[in-house]
Amino acid sequence: MKRIALAVCLLFVAVSLQAQDKYFTRSGKVTFFSKTNMENIDALNTKGTSVLDTKTGQVEYAVLLKAFEFEKELMMEHFNENYVESDKYPKSTFKGMIADIASVNFQKDGIYPIFIKGQFTLHGVTNDVETDGTIEVKGGKPIGKTSLTILLADYKIEIPSVVKENISKSIKIDIIAAYEKMSL
């Protein structure tokens, strides 16, 4: 009986130690911006979900596309129905690694430059991406920031010929994730 209790205690300690290296957020901020001749298009989503493993550098991010908010209701409708087809492809994800995670001191407040590479999925298409970013450690909590620019054609997002000259072929995506320590 003592062996079983000891094994359960050791398992709990091992799982707790593993969770100490992981951070999580359900309120990550994603914005995108597209400059056009007619009008600029930008949107905000404050419901991004992300997990960051500070030991391995592994990071994952997911965002529901219908949670993007637009200045104009018609833009949101076109975005969801005509471009990203959010009923068919409800979320966008990133799964990758912070290549230089060892250069970030998670015990000391400061801003640390990072390099991220991984796979970005949008509209059912996955492509390799690489970008720079920062991790700001503030009060023992990491805040990840990065930007990337993607081409719509790389994700098979078609622009109707009627508005082709008025819609940018690329969009800039900014991501900010303020993490909390993951607990069990």
mmCIF file of C-alpha atoms in Angstrom:
data_model
loop_
_atom_site.group_PDB
_atom_site.id
_atom_site.type_symbol
_atom_site.label_atom_id
_atom_site.label_comp_id
_atom_site.label_asym_id
_atom_site.label_seq_id
_atom_site.Cartn_x
_atom_site.Cartn_y
_atom_site.Cartn_z
ATOM 1 C CA MET A 1 0.000 0.000 0.000
ATOM 2 C CA LYS A 2 2.900 2.339 0.797
ATOM 3 C CA ARG A 3 4.380 1.707 -2.659
ATOM 4 C CA ILE A 4 1.150 2.712 -4.373
ATOM 5 C CA ALA A 5 0.920 5.911 -2.325
ATOM 6 C CA LEU A 6 4.573 6.697 -3.092
ATOM 7 C CA ALA A 7 4.046 6.064 -6.815
ATOM 8 C CA VAL A 8 0.993 8.365 -6.872
ATOM 9 C CA CYS A 9 2.963 11.104 -5.053
ATOM 10 C CA LEU A 10 5.890 10.794 -7.469
ATOM 11 C CA LEU A 11 3.542 10.951 -10.458
ATOM 12 C CA PHE A 12 1.893 14.097 -9.060
ATOM 13 C CA VAL A 13 5.286 15.741 -8.459
ATOM 14 C CA ALA A 14 6.466 14.853 -11.987
ATOM 15 C CA VAL A 15 3.316 16.298 -13.592
ATOM 16 C CA SER A 16 3.546 19.443 -11.410
ATOM 17 C CA LEU A 17 7.186 19.985 -12.366
ATOM 18 C CA GLN A 18 6.343 19.601 -16.050
ATOM 19 C CA ALA A 19 3.545 22.203 -15.760
ATOM 20 C CA GLN A 20 6.009 24.722 -14.273
ATOM 21 C CA ASP A 21 7.575 25.168 -17.713
ATOM 22 C CA LYS A 22 4.263 25.786 -19.473
ATOM 23 C CA TYR A 23 2.298 28.978 -19.855
ATOM 24 C CA PHE A 24 -1.181 29.484 -21.287
ATOM 25 C CA THR A 25 -3.577 32.182 -22.451
ATOM 26 C CA ARG A 26 -7.168 32.298 -23.658
ATOM 27 C CA SER A 27 -7.067 36.028 -24.372
ATOM 28 C CA GLY A 28 -4.355 36.338 -26.999
ATOM 29 C CA LYS A 29 -4.746 39.328 -29.296
ATOM 30 C CA VAL A 30 -4.557 38.883 -33.065
ATOM 31 C CA THR A 31 -5.000 41.755 -35.492
ATOM 32 C CA PHE A 32 -4.744 41.777 -39.225
ATOM 33 C CA PHE A 33 -4.390 44.656 -41.603
ATOM 34 C CA SER A 34 -4.726 44.924 -45.351
ATOM 35 C CA LYS A 35 -4.148 48.187 -47.225
ATOM 36 C CA THR A 36 -6.392 48.694 -50.218
ATOM 37 C CA ASN A 37 -7.116 51.407 -52.747
ATOM 38 C CA MET A 38 -10.759 51.686 -51.703
ATOM 39 C CA GLU A 39 -10.399 51.321 -47.939
ATOM 40 C CA ASN A 40 -8.142 49.651 -45.426
ATOM 41 C CA ILE A 41 -9.332 46.453 -43.830
ATOM 42 C CA ASP A 42 -8.416 45.618 -40.281
ATOM 43 C CA ALA A 43 -9.834 43.292 -37.684
ATOM 44 C CA LEU A 44 -9.267 42.323 -34.070
ATOM 45 C CA ASN A 45 -9.645 39.034 -32.222
ATOM 46 C CA THR A 46 -9.015 38.945 -28.451
ATOM 47 C CA LYS A 47 -9.818 35.264 -27.917
ATOM 48 C CA GLY A 48 -6.637 33.577 -29.121
ATOM 49 C CA THR A 49 -5.602 30.450 -27.245
ATOM 50 C CA SER A 50 -1.924 29.645 -26.859
ATOM 51 C CA VAL A 51 0.446 27.375 -24.959
ATOM 52 C CA LEU A 52 4.143 28.163 -24.513
ATOM 53 C CA ASP A 53 6.658 25.637 -23.191
ATOM 54 C CA THR A 54 9.577 27.683 -21.834
ATOM 55 C CA LYS A 55 11.804 24.621 -21.555
ATOM 56 C CA THR A 56 11.519 23.346 -25.140
ATOM 57 C CA GLY A 57 10.439 26.523 -26.964
ATOM 58 C CA GLN A 58 7.371 24.809 -28.379
ATOM 59 C CA VAL A 59 4.490 27.210 -28.975
ATOM 60 C CA GLU A 60 0.979 26.645 -30.288
ATOM 61 C CA TYR A 61 -1.655 29.233 -31.101
ATOM 62 C CA ALA A 62 -5.252 28.921 -32.271
ATOM 63 C CA VAL A 63 -7.890 31.491 -33.100
ATOM 64 C CA LEU A 64 -11.521 31.096 -34.144
ATOM 65 C CA LEU A 65 -12.031 33.079 -37.337
ATOM 66 C CA LYS A 66 -15.614 34.106 -36.515
ATOM 67 C CA ALA A 67 -14.307 35.906 -33.412
ATOM 68 C CA PHE A 68 -12.642 38.624 -35.510
ATOM 69 C CA GLU A 69 -14.336 41.998 -35.080
ATOM 70 C CA PHE A 70 -14.483 44.470 -37.953
ATOM 71 C CA GLU A 71 -15.357 48.140 -38.129
ATOM 72 C CA LYS A 72 -18.116 47.315 -40.615
ATOM 73 C CA GLU A 73 -20.533 44.403 -40.391
ATOM 74 C CA LEU A 74 -20.355 43.858 -44.164
ATOM 75 C CA MET A 75 -16.577 43.374 -43.980
ATOM 76 C CA MET A 76 -17.030 40.680 -41.332
ATOM 77 C CA GLU A 77 -19.661 38.956 -43.445
ATOM 78 C CA HIS A 78 -17.450 38.961 -46.564
ATOM 79 C CA PHE A 79 -14.431 37.793 -44.533
ATOM 80 C CA ASN A 80 -16.295 34.806 -43.065
ATOM 81 C CA GLU A 81 -18.393 33.803 -46.080
ATOM 82 C CA ASN A 82 -16.347 34.716 -49.156
ATOM 83 C CA TYR A 83 -12.703 34.657 -48.139
ATOM 84 C CA VAL A 84 -11.819 32.376 -45.196
ATOM 85 C CA GLU A 85 -15.040 30.320 -45.372
ATOM 86 C CA SER A 86 -15.138 30.075 -41.586
ATOM 87 C CA ASP A 87 -18.041 27.599 -41.537
ATOM 88 C CA LYS A 88 -15.839 25.155 -43.451
ATOM 89 C CA TYR A 89 -12.489 26.213 -41.877
ATOM 90 C CA PRO A 90 -13.409 27.554 -38.411
ATOM 91 C CA LYS A 91 -9.949 28.250 -37.027
ATOM 92 C CA SER A 92 -6.430 29.244 -37.877
ATOM 93 C CA THR A 93 -3.461 27.693 -36.066
ATOM 94 C CA PHE A 94 0.266 28.014 -35.615
ATOM 95 C CA LYS A 95 2.452 25.205 -34.305
ATOM 96 C CA GLY A 96 6.151 25.779 -34.020
ATOM 97 C CA MET A 97 9.284 26.440 -32.042
ATOM 98 C CA ILE A 98 11.103 29.419 -30.660
ATOM 99 C CA ALA A 99 14.523 28.511 -32.014
ATOM 100 C CA ASP A 100 16.511 30.525 -29.487
ATOM 101 C CA ILE A 101 14.433 29.916 -26.337
ATOM 102 C CA ALA A 102 17.606 29.492 -24.230
ATOM 103 C CA SER A 103 18.392 33.197 -24.764
ATOM 104 C CA VAL A 104 15.243 34.186 -22.840
ATOM 105 C CA ASN A 105 15.700 34.500 -19.070
ATOM 106 C CA PHE A 106 12.216 33.805 -17.735
ATOM 107 C CA GLN A 107 13.441 34.653 -14.216
ATOM 108 C CA LYS A 108 14.461 38.224 -15.096
ATOM 109 C CA ASP A 109 12.249 41.054 -16.348
ATOM 110 C CA GLY A 110 13.273 42.335 -19.764
ATOM 111 C CA ILE A 111 12.579 42.200 -23.490
ATOM 112 C CA TYR A 112 14.242 39.348 -25.366
ATOM 113 C CA PRO A 113 14.402 39.035 -29.176
ATOM 114 C CA ILE A 114 13.338 35.637 -30.546
ATOM 115 C CA PHE A 115 13.144 33.773 -33.845
ATOM 116 C CA ILE A 116 10.086 31.586 -34.463
ATOM 117 C CA LYS A 117 9.518 28.958 -37.110
ATOM 118 C CA GLY A 118 6.686 26.572 -37.613
ATOM 119 C CA GLN A 119 3.542 25.855 -39.561
ATOM 120 C CA PHE A 120 0.694 28.319 -40.042
ATOM 121 C CA THR A 121 -2.686 26.968 -41.109
ATOM 122 C CA LEU A 122 -5.432 29.112 -42.618
ATOM 123 C CA HIS A 123 -8.312 28.231 -44.929
ATOM 124 C CA GLY A 124 -7.343 24.541 -44.744
ATOM 125 C CA VAL A 125 -3.836 25.200 -46.090
ATOM 126 C CA THR A 126 -0.651 24.790 -44.039
ATOM 127 C CA ASN A 127 2.603 26.544 -44.899
ATOM 128 C CA ASP A 128 5.971 26.874 -43.206
ATOM 129 C CA VAL A 129 6.603 30.340 -41.769
ATOM 130 C CA GLU A 130 9.528 32.042 -40.040
ATOM 131 C CA THR A 131 9.498 35.375 -38.260
ATOM 132 C CA ASP A 132 11.137 37.445 -35.569
ATOM 133 C CA GLY A 133 9.452 38.494 -32.380
ATOM 134 C CA THR A 134 10.015 39.302 -28.745
ATOM 135 C CA ILE A 135 9.234 37.832 -25.370
ATOM 136 C CA GLU A 136 8.862 40.415 -22.658
ATOM 137 C CA VAL A 137 9.147 39.012 -19.154
ATOM 138 C CA LYS A 138 7.258 41.264 -16.765
ATOM 139 C CA GLY A 139 6.662 40.289 -13.163
ATOM 140 C CA GLY A 140 7.636 36.705 -13.962
ATOM 141 C CA LYS A 141 5.086 36.394 -16.749
ATOM 142 C CA PRO A 142 5.990 36.181 -20.462
ATOM 143 C CA ILE A 143 4.311 38.305 -23.121
ATOM 144 C CA GLY A 144 4.991 37.060 -26.659
ATOM 145 C CA LYS A 145 4.795 39.434 -29.631
ATOM 146 C CA THR A 146 5.312 38.730 -33.309
ATOM 147 C CA SER A 147 4.178 39.804 -36.771
ATOM 148 C CA LEU A 148 4.069 38.119 -40.122
ATOM 149 C CA THR A 149 2.852 38.953 -43.592
ATOM 150 C CA ILE A 150 1.171 36.287 -45.685
ATOM 151 C CA LEU A 151 0.037 36.132 -49.288
ATOM 152 C CA LEU A 152 -3.631 35.218 -49.685
ATOM 153 C CA ALA A 153 -2.830 33.078 -52.732
ATOM 154 C CA ASP A 154 -0.526 30.896 -50.581
ATOM 155 C CA TYR A 155 -3.611 29.905 -48.577
ATOM 156 C CA LYS A 156 -5.911 29.495 -51.586
ATOM 157 C CA ILE A 157 -7.986 32.508 -50.605
ATOM 158 C CA GLU A 158 -9.488 33.799 -53.824
ATOM 159 C CA ILE A 159 -10.378 37.408 -54.405
ATOM 160 C CA PRO A 160 -13.412 37.905 -56.680
ATOM 161 C CA SER A 161 -12.448 39.528 -59.982
ATOM 162 C CA VAL A 162 -14.932 42.379 -59.408
ATOM 163 C CA VAL A 163 -12.887 43.659 -56.439
ATOM 164 C CA LYS A 164 -9.477 42.215 -57.322
ATOM 165 C CA GLU A 165 -7.904 45.635 -57.880
ATOM 166 C CA ASN A 166 -9.284 46.953 -54.582
ATOM 167 C CA ILE A 167 -8.115 44.134 -52.290
ATOM 168 C CA SER A 168 -4.508 43.648 -51.205
ATOM 169 C CA LYS A 169 -2.850 40.360 -52.121
ATOM 170 C CA SER A 170 -1.217 40.189 -48.683
ATOM 171 C CA ILE A 171 -2.204 40.776 -45.072
ATOM 172 C CA LYS A 172 -0.119 41.680 -42.043
ATOM 173 C CA ILE A 173 -0.880 39.687 -38.901
ATOM 174 C CA ASP A 174 0.171 40.891 -35.433
ATOM 175 C CA ILE A 175 0.002 38.562 -32.430
ATOM 176 C CA ILE A 176 0.328 39.397 -28.731
ATOM 177 C CA ALA A 177 -0.052 36.724 -26.056
ATOM 178 C CA ALA A 178 0.156 37.588 -22.353
ATOM 179 C CA TYR A 179 0.699 34.244 -20.653
ATOM 180 C CA GLU A 180 -0.133 32.912 -17.207
ATOM 181 C CA LYS A 181 1.545 29.915 -15.590
ATOM 182 C CA MET A 182 -0.319 26.746 -16.491
ATOM 183 C CA SER A 183 -1.728 24.967 -13.467
ATOM 184 C CA LEU A 184 -3.207 21.539 -13.062
#
